[in-house]
């Protein structure tokens, strides 16, 4: 790869059609990024500090909070740097690392949504066997299997992208390094890499989406069979936050893929929603809609205030 590559860095051109708005965008995205880190850190703290939340459901929610802190950190710090006027250059290796971790962490979140949907399916459809089926070894095994799959997925995407020679130009028409923005800069035919990349991403996304749909179809049927309205409401409330988070994650992507004519500005906006806004919304969704998390957070704040006053 090094023998064929003449470029040592790429230039990130940023969000299309936002010239002159750098200061405003810097303030907005800095606030969103800091809120995302703080919100997800508080959820993680609430889960770790409360023994009543040491269950499979909250184990997965804690992992989601970690991913929601790491995922925007792939692209946001670099974007904030060039919005503040500190240069738009990113090294060749830095670009490759950004692409790898973007797909690794993004796919990890997708797999985690599927695992969480399965967890809710077991909790509602097989409540008496829940702790037996979702025992700690199974939970860890599901997560490790997902990580192996997404690591292979991200490695394939990064390899097919950066095995091509890049000898100029080096101007990336995007705010971070992603396959559609990098491949047009290759000095060789990139059609095969584009097809492999699209097939890889599309197949994994389709499988994850179908797994979520199957779990929630079974959950919906089980909820409809519950006779009491209170029972149906309780069962639905355990899934509503997760469903909302899934819609926030998949909704923008579906909008982009339904476009007849690709729009660079809309594509960038959707990537911003996925990379930066959705991780922030997840912290709001799970903290505001989950009574147990709210109670745990209140206890944490109470303990912190009591310690400070002492």
PDB file of C-alpha atoms in Angstrom:
ATOM      1  CA  UNK A   1       0.000   0.000   0.000  1.00  0.00           C
ATOM      2  CA  UNK A   2       2.837   2.406   0.873  1.00  0.00           C
ATOM      3  CA  UNK A   3       4.687   1.678  -2.396  1.00  0.00           C
ATOM      4  CA  UNK A   4       1.739   2.895  -4.491  1.00  0.00           C
ATOM      5  CA  UNK A   5       0.589   5.798  -2.348  1.00  0.00           C
ATOM      6  CA  UNK A   6       2.088   9.219  -2.975  1.00  0.00           C
ATOM      7  CA  UNK A   7      -0.297  11.186  -0.778  1.00  0.00           C
ATOM      8  CA  UNK A   8       0.688  11.703   2.840  1.00  0.00           C
ATOM      9  CA  UNK A   9      -2.443  13.613   3.834  1.00  0.00           C
ATOM     10  CA  UNK A  10      -5.977  14.531   2.803  1.00  0.00           C
ATOM     11  CA  UNK A  11      -7.780  17.856   3.098  1.00  0.00           C
ATOM     12  CA  UNK A  12     -11.270  17.705   4.607  1.00  0.00           C
ATOM     13  CA  UNK A  13     -13.459  20.335   2.929  1.00  0.00           C
ATOM     14  CA  UNK A  14     -16.170  20.054   5.567  1.00  0.00           C
ATOM     15  CA  UNK A  15     -19.945  20.426   5.330  1.00  0.00           C
ATOM     16  CA  UNK A  16     -21.087  21.585   1.862  1.00  0.00           C
ATOM     17  CA  UNK A  17     -22.586  25.074   1.483  1.00  0.00           C
ATOM     18  CA  UNK A  18     -21.663  26.252   4.982  1.00  0.00           C
ATOM     19  CA  UNK A  19     -18.945  28.779   4.104  1.00  0.00           C
ATOM     20  CA  UNK A  20     -18.974  31.695   6.550  1.00  0.00           C
ATOM     21  CA  UNK A  21     -20.889  29.725   9.210  1.00  0.00           C
ATOM     22  CA  UNK A  22     -17.846  28.168  10.843  1.00  0.00           C
ATOM     23  CA  UNK A  23     -18.167  30.051  14.161  1.00  0.00           C
ATOM     24  CA  UNK A  24     -21.874  29.276  14.512  1.00  0.00           C
ATOM     25  CA  UNK A  25     -21.331  25.608  13.657  1.00  0.00           C
ATOM     26  CA  UNK A  26     -18.409  25.435  16.094  1.00  0.00           C
ATOM     27  CA  UNK A  27     -20.620  26.640  18.953  1.00  0.00           C
ATOM     28  CA  UNK A  28     -23.534  24.332  18.036  1.00  0.00           C
ATOM     29  CA  UNK A  29     -21.482  21.168  17.542  1.00  0.00           C
ATOM     30  CA  UNK A  30     -19.295  21.841  20.585  1.00  0.00           C
ATOM     31  CA  UNK A  31     -22.419  22.050  22.738  1.00  0.00           C
ATOM     32  CA  UNK A  32     -23.922  18.891  21.198  1.00  0.00           C
ATOM     33  CA  UNK A  33     -20.674  16.931  21.573  1.00  0.00           C
ATOM     34  CA  UNK A  34     -20.152  17.952  25.204  1.00  0.00           C
ATOM     35  CA  UNK A  35     -23.805  17.242  26.023  1.00  0.00           C
ATOM     36  CA  UNK A  36     -23.468  13.812  24.374  1.00  0.00           C
ATOM     37  CA  UNK A  37     -20.403  12.932  26.433  1.00  0.00           C
ATOM     38  CA  UNK A  38     -21.926  14.198  29.680  1.00  0.00           C
ATOM     39  CA  UNK A  39     -25.359  12.624  29.126  1.00  0.00           C
ATOM     40  CA  UNK A  40     -24.031   9.175  28.264  1.00  0.00           C
ATOM     41  CA  UNK A  41     -21.462   9.339  31.057  1.00  0.00           C
ATOM     42  CA  UNK A  42     -24.267  10.034  33.545  1.00  0.00           C
ATOM     43  CA  UNK A  43     -26.293   7.065  32.251  1.00  0.00           C
ATOM     44  CA  UNK A  44     -23.233   4.826  32.573  1.00  0.00           C
ATOM     45  CA  UNK A  45     -22.623   6.142  36.085  1.00  0.00           C
ATOM     46  CA  UNK A  46     -26.266   5.511  37.029  1.00  0.00           C
ATOM     47  CA  UNK A  47     -26.074   1.907  35.797  1.00  0.00           C
ATOM     48  CA  UNK A  48     -22.749   1.133  37.463  1.00  0.00           C
ATOM     49  CA  UNK A  49     -23.688   2.725  40.802  1.00  0.00           C
ATOM     50  CA  UNK A  50     -27.104   1.050  41.197  1.00  0.00           C
ATOM     51  CA  UNK A  51     -27.200  -2.676  41.982  1.00  0.00           C
ATOM     52  CA  UNK A  52     -30.843  -2.856  40.837  1.00  0.00           C
ATOM     53  CA  UNK A  53     -29.686  -1.975  37.316  1.00  0.00           C
ATOM     54  CA  UNK A  54     -27.171  -4.832  37.075  1.00  0.00           C
ATOM     55  CA  UNK A  55     -29.375  -6.778  34.668  1.00  0.00           C
ATOM     56  CA  UNK A  56     -28.903  -7.819  31.007  1.00  0.00           C
ATOM     57  CA  UNK A  57     -31.047  -4.929  29.743  1.00  0.00           C
ATOM     58  CA  UNK A  58     -28.918  -2.325  31.500  1.00  0.00           C
ATOM     59  CA  UNK A  59     -25.689  -4.133  30.639  1.00  0.00           C
ATOM     60  CA  UNK A  60     -26.530  -3.527  26.982  1.00  0.00           C
ATOM     61  CA  UNK A  61     -27.666   0.032  27.715  1.00  0.00           C
ATOM     62  CA  UNK A  62     -24.334   0.721  29.405  1.00  0.00           C
ATOM     63  CA  UNK A  63     -22.490  -0.559  26.332  1.00  0.00           C
ATOM     64  CA  UNK A  64     -24.685   1.644  24.140  1.00  0.00           C
ATOM     65  CA  UNK A  65     -23.708   4.662  26.258  1.00  0.00           C
ATOM     66  CA  UNK A  66     -20.022   3.818  25.770  1.00  0.00           C
ATOM     67  CA  UNK A  67     -20.503   3.518  21.998  1.00  0.00           C
ATOM     68  CA  UNK A  68     -22.462   6.781  21.984  1.00  0.00           C
ATOM     69  CA  UNK A  69     -19.439   8.500  23.502  1.00  0.00           C
ATOM     70  CA  UNK A  70     -16.914   6.850  21.192  1.00  0.00           C
ATOM     71  CA  UNK A  71     -18.827   7.039  17.889  1.00  0.00           C
ATOM     72  CA  UNK A  72     -19.055  10.862  17.614  1.00  0.00           C
ATOM     73  CA  UNK A  73     -15.453  11.066  18.853  1.00  0.00           C
ATOM     74  CA  UNK A  74     -14.324   9.533  15.542  1.00  0.00           C
ATOM     75  CA  UNK A  75     -15.256  12.609  13.496  1.00  0.00           C
ATOM     76  CA  UNK A  76     -16.342  15.412  15.828  1.00  0.00           C
ATOM     77  CA  UNK A  77     -13.005  16.498  17.410  1.00  0.00           C
ATOM     78  CA  UNK A  78     -11.347  16.868  13.995  1.00  0.00           C
ATOM     79  CA  UNK A  79     -14.376  18.761  12.674  1.00  0.00           C
ATOM     80  CA  UNK A  80     -14.294  21.127  15.650  1.00  0.00           C
ATOM     81  CA  UNK A  81     -10.595  21.732  15.056  1.00  0.00           C
ATOM     82  CA  UNK A  82     -10.998  22.867  11.468  1.00  0.00           C
ATOM     83  CA  UNK A  83     -14.149  24.851  12.301  1.00  0.00           C
ATOM     84  CA  UNK A  84     -11.982  26.775  14.790  1.00  0.00           C
ATOM     85  CA  UNK A  85      -9.471  27.502  12.001  1.00  0.00           C
ATOM     86  CA  UNK A  86      -6.736  25.053  13.035  1.00  0.00           C
ATOM     87  CA  UNK A  87      -6.367  23.362   9.667  1.00  0.00           C
ATOM     88  CA  UNK A  88      -8.305  20.839   7.610  1.00  0.00           C
ATOM     89  CA  UNK A  89      -5.473  18.391   6.896  1.00  0.00           C
ATOM     90  CA  UNK A  90      -5.642  14.792   8.112  1.00  0.00           C
ATOM     91  CA  UNK A  91      -2.807  12.312   7.667  1.00  0.00           C
ATOM     92  CA  UNK A  92      -3.148   9.291   5.379  1.00  0.00           C
ATOM     93  CA  UNK A  93      -3.022   6.892   8.344  1.00  0.00           C
ATOM     94  CA  UNK A  94      -5.363   9.131  10.320  1.00  0.00           C
ATOM     95  CA  UNK A  95      -7.865   9.020   7.469  1.00  0.00           C
ATOM     96  CA  UNK A  96      -7.672   5.220   7.312  1.00  0.00           C
ATOM     97  CA  UNK A  97      -8.119   4.976  11.093  1.00  0.00           C
ATOM     98  CA  UNK A  98     -11.101   7.334  10.958  1.00  0.00           C
ATOM     99  CA  UNK A  99     -12.788   5.218   8.279  1.00  0.00           C
ATOM    100  CA  UNK A 100     -12.133   1.974  10.175  1.00  0.00           C
ATOM    101  CA  UNK A 101     -13.445   3.173  13.535  1.00  0.00           C
ATOM    102  CA  UNK A 102     -16.431   4.907  11.941  1.00  0.00           C
ATOM    103  CA  UNK A 103     -17.624   1.608  10.446  1.00  0.00           C
ATOM    104  CA  UNK A 104     -16.515  -0.480  13.434  1.00  0.00           C
ATOM    105  CA  UNK A 105     -18.351   1.630  16.016  1.00  0.00           C
ATOM    106  CA  UNK A 106     -21.343   2.362  13.782  1.00  0.00           C
ATOM    107  CA  UNK A 107     -21.810  -1.319  12.985  1.00  0.00           C
ATOM    108  CA  UNK A 108     -21.276  -2.205  16.649  1.00  0.00           C
ATOM    109  CA  UNK A 109     -24.185   0.071  17.575  1.00  0.00           C
ATOM    110  CA  UNK A 110     -26.324  -1.578  14.891  1.00  0.00           C
ATOM    111  CA  UNK A 111     -25.494  -5.036  16.268  1.00  0.00           C
ATOM    112  CA  UNK A 112     -26.189  -3.831  19.792  1.00  0.00           C
ATOM    113  CA  UNK A 113     -29.645  -2.592  18.753  1.00  0.00           C
ATOM    114  CA  UNK A 114     -30.369  -6.084  17.393  1.00  0.00           C
ATOM    115  CA  UNK A 115     -29.142  -7.741  20.587  1.00  0.00           C
ATOM    116  CA  UNK A 116     -31.233  -5.336  22.685  1.00  0.00           C
ATOM    117  CA  UNK A 117     -34.291  -6.153  20.554  1.00  0.00           C
ATOM    118  CA  UNK A 118     -33.682  -9.861  21.204  1.00  0.00           C
ATOM    119  CA  UNK A 119     -33.306  -9.108  24.918  1.00  0.00           C
ATOM    120  CA  UNK A 120     -36.721  -7.356  24.946  1.00  0.00           C
ATOM    121  CA  UNK A 121     -38.220 -10.274  22.987  1.00  0.00           C
ATOM    122  CA  UNK A 122     -37.037 -12.777  25.607  1.00  0.00           C
ATOM    123  CA  UNK A 123     -38.179 -10.520  28.480  1.00  0.00           C
ATOM    124  CA  UNK A 124     -41.718 -10.154  27.118  1.00  0.00           C
ATOM    125  CA  UNK A 125     -42.314 -13.469  25.347  1.00  0.00           C
ATOM    126  CA  UNK A 126     -40.434 -15.748  27.792  1.00  0.00           C
ATOM    127  CA  UNK A 127     -40.428 -13.834  31.109  1.00  0.00           C
ATOM    128  CA  UNK A 128     -40.095 -16.945  33.304  1.00  0.00           C
ATOM    129  CA  UNK A 129     -36.997 -18.099  31.418  1.00  0.00           C
ATOM    130  CA  UNK A 130     -35.490 -14.613  30.992  1.00  0.00           C
ATOM    131  CA  UNK A 131     -32.676 -14.844  33.538  1.00  0.00           C
ATOM    132  CA  UNK A 132     -31.843 -18.372  32.368  1.00  0.00           C
ATOM    133  CA  UNK A 133     -31.685 -17.440  28.671  1.00  0.00           C
ATOM    134  CA  UNK A 134     -30.003 -14.044  29.156  1.00  0.00           C
ATOM    135  CA  UNK A 135     -27.453 -15.217  31.716  1.00  0.00           C
ATOM    136  CA  UNK A 136     -24.143 -13.277  31.911  1.00  0.00           C
ATOM    137  CA  UNK A 137     -22.188 -15.714  29.745  1.00  0.00           C
ATOM    138  CA  UNK A 138     -24.768 -15.468  26.955  1.00  0.00           C
ATOM    139  CA  UNK A 139     -24.812 -11.651  27.104  1.00  0.00           C
ATOM    140  CA  UNK A 140     -21.022 -11.429  26.889  1.00  0.00           C
ATOM    141  CA  UNK A 141     -20.963 -14.077  24.139  1.00  0.00           C
ATOM    142  CA  UNK A 142     -23.485 -12.129  22.038  1.00  0.00           C
ATOM    143  CA  UNK A 143     -21.429  -8.952  22.378  1.00  0.00           C
ATOM    144  CA  UNK A 144     -18.133 -10.692  21.542  1.00  0.00           C
ATOM    145  CA  UNK A 145     -19.657 -12.389  18.479  1.00  0.00           C
ATOM    146  CA  UNK A 146     -20.999  -9.029  17.296  1.00  0.00           C
ATOM    147  CA  UNK A 147     -17.578  -7.411  17.743  1.00  0.00           C
ATOM    148  CA  UNK A 148     -15.880 -10.146  15.719  1.00  0.00           C
ATOM    149  CA  UNK A 149     -18.356  -9.633  12.866  1.00  0.00           C
ATOM    150  CA  UNK A 150     -18.064  -5.843  12.810  1.00  0.00           C
ATOM    151  CA  UNK A 151     -14.267  -5.959  13.152  1.00  0.00           C
ATOM    152  CA  UNK A 152     -14.110  -8.158  10.031  1.00  0.00           C
ATOM    153  CA  UNK A 153     -16.625  -5.854   8.335  1.00  0.00           C
ATOM    154  CA  UNK A 154     -14.631  -2.684   9.097  1.00  0.00           C
ATOM    155  CA  UNK A 155     -11.330  -4.340   8.148  1.00  0.00           C
ATOM    156  CA  UNK A 156     -12.686  -5.373   4.735  1.00  0.00           C
ATOM    157  CA  UNK A 157     -14.033  -1.880   4.043  1.00  0.00           C
ATOM    158  CA  UNK A 158     -10.800  -0.180   5.098  1.00  0.00           C
ATOM    159  CA  UNK A 159      -8.631  -2.635   3.120  1.00  0.00           C
ATOM    160  CA  UNK A 160     -10.549  -2.321  -0.160  1.00  0.00           C
ATOM    161  CA  UNK A 161     -10.492   1.474   0.155  1.00  0.00           C
ATOM    162  CA  UNK A 162      -6.821   2.001   0.975  1.00  0.00           C
ATOM    163  CA  UNK A 163      -5.298  -0.753  -1.144  1.00  0.00           C
ATOM    164  CA  UNK A 164      -5.910   1.561  -4.114  1.00  0.00           C
ATOM    165  CA  UNK A 165      -3.198   4.074  -5.087  1.00  0.00           C
ATOM    166  CA  UNK A 166      -3.847   7.717  -4.175  1.00  0.00           C
ATOM    167  CA  UNK A 167      -1.621  10.205  -5.965  1.00  0.00           C
ATOM    168  CA  UNK A 168      -3.805  13.328  -6.075  1.00  0.00           C
ATOM    169  CA  UNK A 169      -6.008  15.278  -5.732  1.00  0.00           C
ATOM    170  CA  UNK A 170      -6.390  15.008  -1.969  1.00  0.00           C
ATOM    171  CA  UNK A 171      -9.417  17.223  -1.286  1.00  0.00           C
ATOM    172  CA  UNK A 172     -12.165  15.213   0.469  1.00  0.00           C
ATOM    173  CA  UNK A 173     -15.630  16.682  -0.118  1.00  0.00           C
ATOM    174  CA  UNK A 174     -16.892  15.685   3.306  1.00  0.00           C
ATOM    175  CA  UNK A 175     -16.293  16.452   6.995  1.00  0.00           C
ATOM    176  CA  UNK A 176     -14.633  13.091   7.690  1.00  0.00           C
ATOM    177  CA  UNK A 177     -13.070  10.183   5.793  1.00  0.00           C
ATOM    178  CA  UNK A 178     -15.721   7.796   4.492  1.00  0.00           C
ATOM    179  CA  UNK A 179     -15.746   5.422   1.531  1.00  0.00           C
ATOM    180  CA  UNK A 180     -17.944   7.474  -0.876  1.00  0.00           C
ATOM    181  CA  UNK A 181     -15.762  10.541  -0.283  1.00  0.00           C
ATOM    182  CA  UNK A 182     -12.368   8.790  -0.534  1.00  0.00           C
ATOM    183  CA  UNK A 183     -12.794   6.363  -3.469  1.00  0.00           C
ATOM    184  CA  UNK A 184     -13.292   9.101  -6.133  1.00  0.00           C
ATOM    185  CA  UNK A 185      -9.766  10.329  -5.285  1.00  0.00           C
ATOM    186  CA  UNK A 186      -8.114   7.017  -6.227  1.00  0.00           C
ATOM    187  CA  UNK A 187      -5.731   6.944  -9.204  1.00  0.00           C
ATOM    188  CA  UNK A 188      -7.073   3.558 -10.325  1.00  0.00           C
ATOM    189  CA  UNK A 189     -10.439   2.041 -11.161  1.00  0.00           C
ATOM    190  CA  UNK A 190     -12.457   2.000  -7.933  1.00  0.00           C
ATOM    191  CA  UNK A 191     -15.647   0.401  -9.299  1.00  0.00           C
ATOM    192  CA  UNK A 192     -14.912  -3.003  -7.727  1.00  0.00           C
ATOM    193  CA  UNK A 193     -14.183  -1.415  -4.355  1.00  0.00           C
ATOM    194  CA  UNK A 194     -17.412   0.573  -4.604  1.00  0.00           C
ATOM    195  CA  UNK A 195     -19.453  -2.546  -5.352  1.00  0.00           C
ATOM    196  CA  UNK A 196     -17.832  -4.577  -2.568  1.00  0.00           C
ATOM    197  CA  UNK A 197     -18.256  -1.718  -0.105  1.00  0.00           C
ATOM    198  CA  UNK A 198     -21.911  -1.124  -1.007  1.00  0.00           C
ATOM    199  CA  UNK A 199     -22.692  -4.833  -0.861  1.00  0.00           C
ATOM    200  CA  UNK A 200     -20.924  -5.263   2.482  1.00  0.00           C
ATOM    201  CA  UNK A 201     -22.606  -2.274   4.122  1.00  0.00           C
ATOM    202  CA  UNK A 202     -26.010  -3.000   2.579  1.00  0.00           C
ATOM    203  CA  UNK A 203     -26.021  -6.684   3.547  1.00  0.00           C
ATOM    204  CA  UNK A 204     -25.027  -6.044   7.163  1.00  0.00           C
ATOM    205  CA  UNK A 205     -27.536  -3.189   7.551  1.00  0.00           C
ATOM    206  CA  UNK A 206     -30.308  -5.314   6.010  1.00  0.00           C
ATOM    207  CA  UNK A 207     -29.590  -8.283   8.285  1.00  0.00           C
ATOM    208  CA  UNK A 208     -29.531  -6.104  11.396  1.00  0.00           C
ATOM    209  CA  UNK A 209     -32.734  -4.307  10.394  1.00  0.00           C
ATOM    210  CA  UNK A 210     -34.519  -7.592   9.671  1.00  0.00           C
ATOM    211  CA  UNK A 211     -33.453  -9.049  13.022  1.00  0.00           C
ATOM    212  CA  UNK A 212     -34.897  -6.001  14.812  1.00  0.00           C
ATOM    213  CA  UNK A 213     -38.127  -6.230  12.793  1.00  0.00           C
ATOM    214  CA  UNK A 214     -38.547  -9.959  13.550  1.00  0.00           C
ATOM    215  CA  UNK A 215     -38.001  -9.408  17.289  1.00  0.00           C
ATOM    216  CA  UNK A 216     -40.489  -6.564  17.453  1.00  0.00           C
ATOM    217  CA  UNK A 217     -43.083  -8.378  15.345  1.00  0.00           C
ATOM    218  CA  UNK A 218     -42.978 -11.205  17.909  1.00  0.00           C
ATOM    219  CA  UNK A 219     -43.093  -8.637  20.731  1.00  0.00           C
ATOM    220  CA  UNK A 220     -46.078  -6.879  19.134  1.00  0.00           C
ATOM    221  CA  UNK A 221     -47.995 -10.153  18.836  1.00  0.00           C
ATOM    222  CA  UNK A 222     -47.215 -10.990  22.477  1.00  0.00           C
ATOM    223  CA  UNK A 223     -48.363  -7.537  23.669  1.00  0.00           C
ATOM    224  CA  UNK A 224     -51.656  -7.823  21.779  1.00  0.00           C
ATOM    225  CA  UNK A 225     -52.344 -11.112  23.572  1.00  0.00           C
ATOM    226  CA  UNK A 226     -52.088  -9.448  26.983  1.00  0.00           C
ATOM    227  CA  UNK A 227     -55.629  -8.981  28.250  1.00  0.00           C
ATOM    228  CA  UNK A 228     -55.251  -6.066  30.634  1.00  0.00           C
ATOM    229  CA  UNK A 229     -54.583  -2.542  29.343  1.00  0.00           C
ATOM    230  CA  UNK A 230     -52.176  -1.987  32.243  1.00  0.00           C
ATOM    231  CA  UNK A 231     -50.187  -5.071  31.256  1.00  0.00           C
ATOM    232  CA  UNK A 232     -49.987  -3.953  27.632  1.00  0.00           C
ATOM    233  CA  UNK A 233     -48.877  -0.476  28.706  1.00  0.00           C
ATOM    234  CA  UNK A 234     -46.156  -1.882  30.974  1.00  0.00           C
ATOM    235  CA  UNK A 235     -44.878  -4.211  28.251  1.00  0.00           C
ATOM    236  CA  UNK A 236     -44.839  -1.443  25.658  1.00  0.00           C
ATOM    237  CA  UNK A 237     -43.052   0.982  28.000  1.00  0.00           C
ATOM    238  CA  UNK A 238     -40.113  -1.421  28.280  1.00  0.00           C
ATOM    239  CA  UNK A 239     -39.639  -1.235  24.485  1.00  0.00           C
ATOM    240  CA  UNK A 240     -40.619   2.349  23.640  1.00  0.00           C
ATOM    241  CA  UNK A 241     -37.245   3.929  24.442  1.00  0.00           C
ATOM    242  CA  UNK A 242     -35.401   1.299  22.423  1.00  0.00           C
ATOM    243  CA  UNK A 243     -37.779   1.694  19.464  1.00  0.00           C
ATOM    244  CA  UNK A 244     -37.350   5.478  19.544  1.00  0.00           C
ATOM    245  CA  UNK A 245     -33.551   5.127  19.531  1.00  0.00           C
ATOM    246  CA  UNK A 246     -33.707   2.697  16.585  1.00  0.00           C
ATOM    247  CA  UNK A 247     -35.886   5.089  14.570  1.00  0.00           C
ATOM    248  CA  UNK A 248     -33.445   7.937  15.298  1.00  0.00           C
ATOM    249  CA  UNK A 249     -30.558   5.752  14.094  1.00  0.00           C
ATOM    250  CA  UNK A 250     -32.124   4.158  10.996  1.00  0.00           C
ATOM    251  CA  UNK A 251     -34.549   6.918   9.962  1.00  0.00           C
ATOM    252  CA  UNK A 252     -31.968   9.352   8.497  1.00  0.00           C
ATOM    253  CA  UNK A 253     -30.179   6.540   6.643  1.00  0.00           C
ATOM    254  CA  UNK A 254     -33.444   5.347   5.072  1.00  0.00           C
ATOM    255  CA  UNK A 255     -34.136   8.907   3.892  1.00  0.00           C
ATOM    256  CA  UNK A 256     -30.773   9.079   2.122  1.00  0.00           C
ATOM    257  CA  UNK A 257     -31.136   5.707   0.385  1.00  0.00           C
ATOM    258  CA  UNK A 258     -34.617   6.628  -0.873  1.00  0.00           C
ATOM    259  CA  UNK A 259     -33.196   9.602  -2.781  1.00  0.00           C
ATOM    260  CA  UNK A 260     -33.480   9.259  -6.540  1.00  0.00           C
ATOM    261  CA  UNK A 261     -30.690  11.824  -7.030  1.00  0.00           C
ATOM    262  CA  UNK A 262     -27.908  11.964  -4.388  1.00  0.00           C
ATOM    263  CA  UNK A 263     -27.667  15.345  -2.673  1.00  0.00           C
ATOM    264  CA  UNK A 264     -24.261  16.124  -1.068  1.00  0.00           C
ATOM    265  CA  UNK A 265     -25.751  18.612   1.400  1.00  0.00           C
ATOM    266  CA  UNK A 266     -28.530  16.239   2.477  1.00  0.00           C
ATOM    267  CA  UNK A 267     -26.008  13.396   2.721  1.00  0.00           C
ATOM    268  CA  UNK A 268     -23.799  15.510   5.005  1.00  0.00           C
ATOM    269  CA  UNK A 269     -26.799  16.499   7.129  1.00  0.00           C
ATOM    270  CA  UNK A 270     -27.798  12.860   7.563  1.00  0.00           C
ATOM    271  CA  UNK A 271     -24.234  11.902   8.506  1.00  0.00           C
ATOM    272  CA  UNK A 272     -24.268  14.694  11.098  1.00  0.00           C
ATOM    273  CA  UNK A 273     -27.532  13.339  12.485  1.00  0.00           C
ATOM    274  CA  UNK A 274     -26.090   9.821  12.709  1.00  0.00           C
ATOM    275  CA  UNK A 275     -22.622  10.778  13.953  1.00  0.00           C
ATOM    276  CA  UNK A 276     -23.369  13.582  16.396  1.00  0.00           C
ATOM    277  CA  UNK A 277     -27.070  14.183  17.037  1.00  0.00           C
ATOM    278  CA  UNK A 278     -28.326  10.583  17.462  1.00  0.00           C
ATOM    279  CA  UNK A 279     -25.816   9.739  20.245  1.00  0.00           C
ATOM    280  CA  UNK A 280     -27.019  12.842  22.114  1.00  0.00           C
ATOM    281  CA  UNK A 281     -30.676  11.894  21.610  1.00  0.00           C
ATOM    282  CA  UNK A 282     -30.031   8.402  22.966  1.00  0.00           C
ATOM    283  CA  UNK A 283     -28.945   9.846  26.312  1.00  0.00           C
ATOM    284  CA  UNK A 284     -32.107  11.965  26.441  1.00  0.00           C
ATOM    285  CA  UNK A 285     -34.368   9.098  25.364  1.00  0.00           C
ATOM    286  CA  UNK A 286     -33.080   6.610  27.910  1.00  0.00           C
ATOM    287  CA  UNK A 287     -32.823   9.111  30.781  1.00  0.00           C
ATOM    288  CA  UNK A 288     -36.220  10.773  30.288  1.00  0.00           C
ATOM    289  CA  UNK A 289     -38.248   7.656  29.411  1.00  0.00           C
ATOM    290  CA  UNK A 290     -36.698   5.244  31.898  1.00  0.00           C
ATOM    291  CA  UNK A 291     -37.909   5.647  35.477  1.00  0.00           C
ATOM    292  CA  UNK A 292     -35.244   3.352  36.948  1.00  0.00           C
ATOM    293  CA  UNK A 293     -32.424   5.336  35.311  1.00  0.00           C
ATOM    294  CA  UNK A 294     -33.951   8.607  36.550  1.00  0.00           C
ATOM    295  CA  UNK A 295     -34.228   7.276  40.102  1.00  0.00           C
ATOM    296  CA  UNK A 296     -30.627   6.069  40.009  1.00  0.00           C
ATOM    297  CA  UNK A 297     -29.440   9.449  38.693  1.00  0.00           C
ATOM    298  CA  UNK A 298     -31.307  11.227  41.487  1.00  0.00           C
ATOM    299  CA  UNK A 299     -29.547   9.012  44.041  1.00  0.00           C
ATOM    300  CA  UNK A 300     -26.182   9.763  42.429  1.00  0.00           C
ATOM    301  CA  UNK A 301     -26.816  13.522  42.510  1.00  0.00           C
ATOM    302  CA  UNK A 302     -28.059  13.294  46.092  1.00  0.00           C
ATOM    303  CA  UNK A 303     -24.911  11.431  47.165  1.00  0.00           C
ATOM    304  CA  UNK A 304     -22.678  13.921  45.347  1.00  0.00           C
ATOM    305  CA  UNK A 305     -24.425  16.909  46.939  1.00  0.00           C
ATOM    306  CA  UNK A 306     -24.342  15.292  50.403  1.00  0.00           C
ATOM    307  CA  UNK A 307     -20.631  14.564  50.063  1.00  0.00           C
ATOM    308  CA  UNK A 308     -19.936  18.129  48.883  1.00  0.00           C
ATOM    309  CA  UNK A 309     -21.855  19.646  51.812  1.00  0.00           C
ATOM    310  CA  UNK A 310     -20.006  17.487  54.316  1.00  0.00           C
TER     311      UNK A 310
END
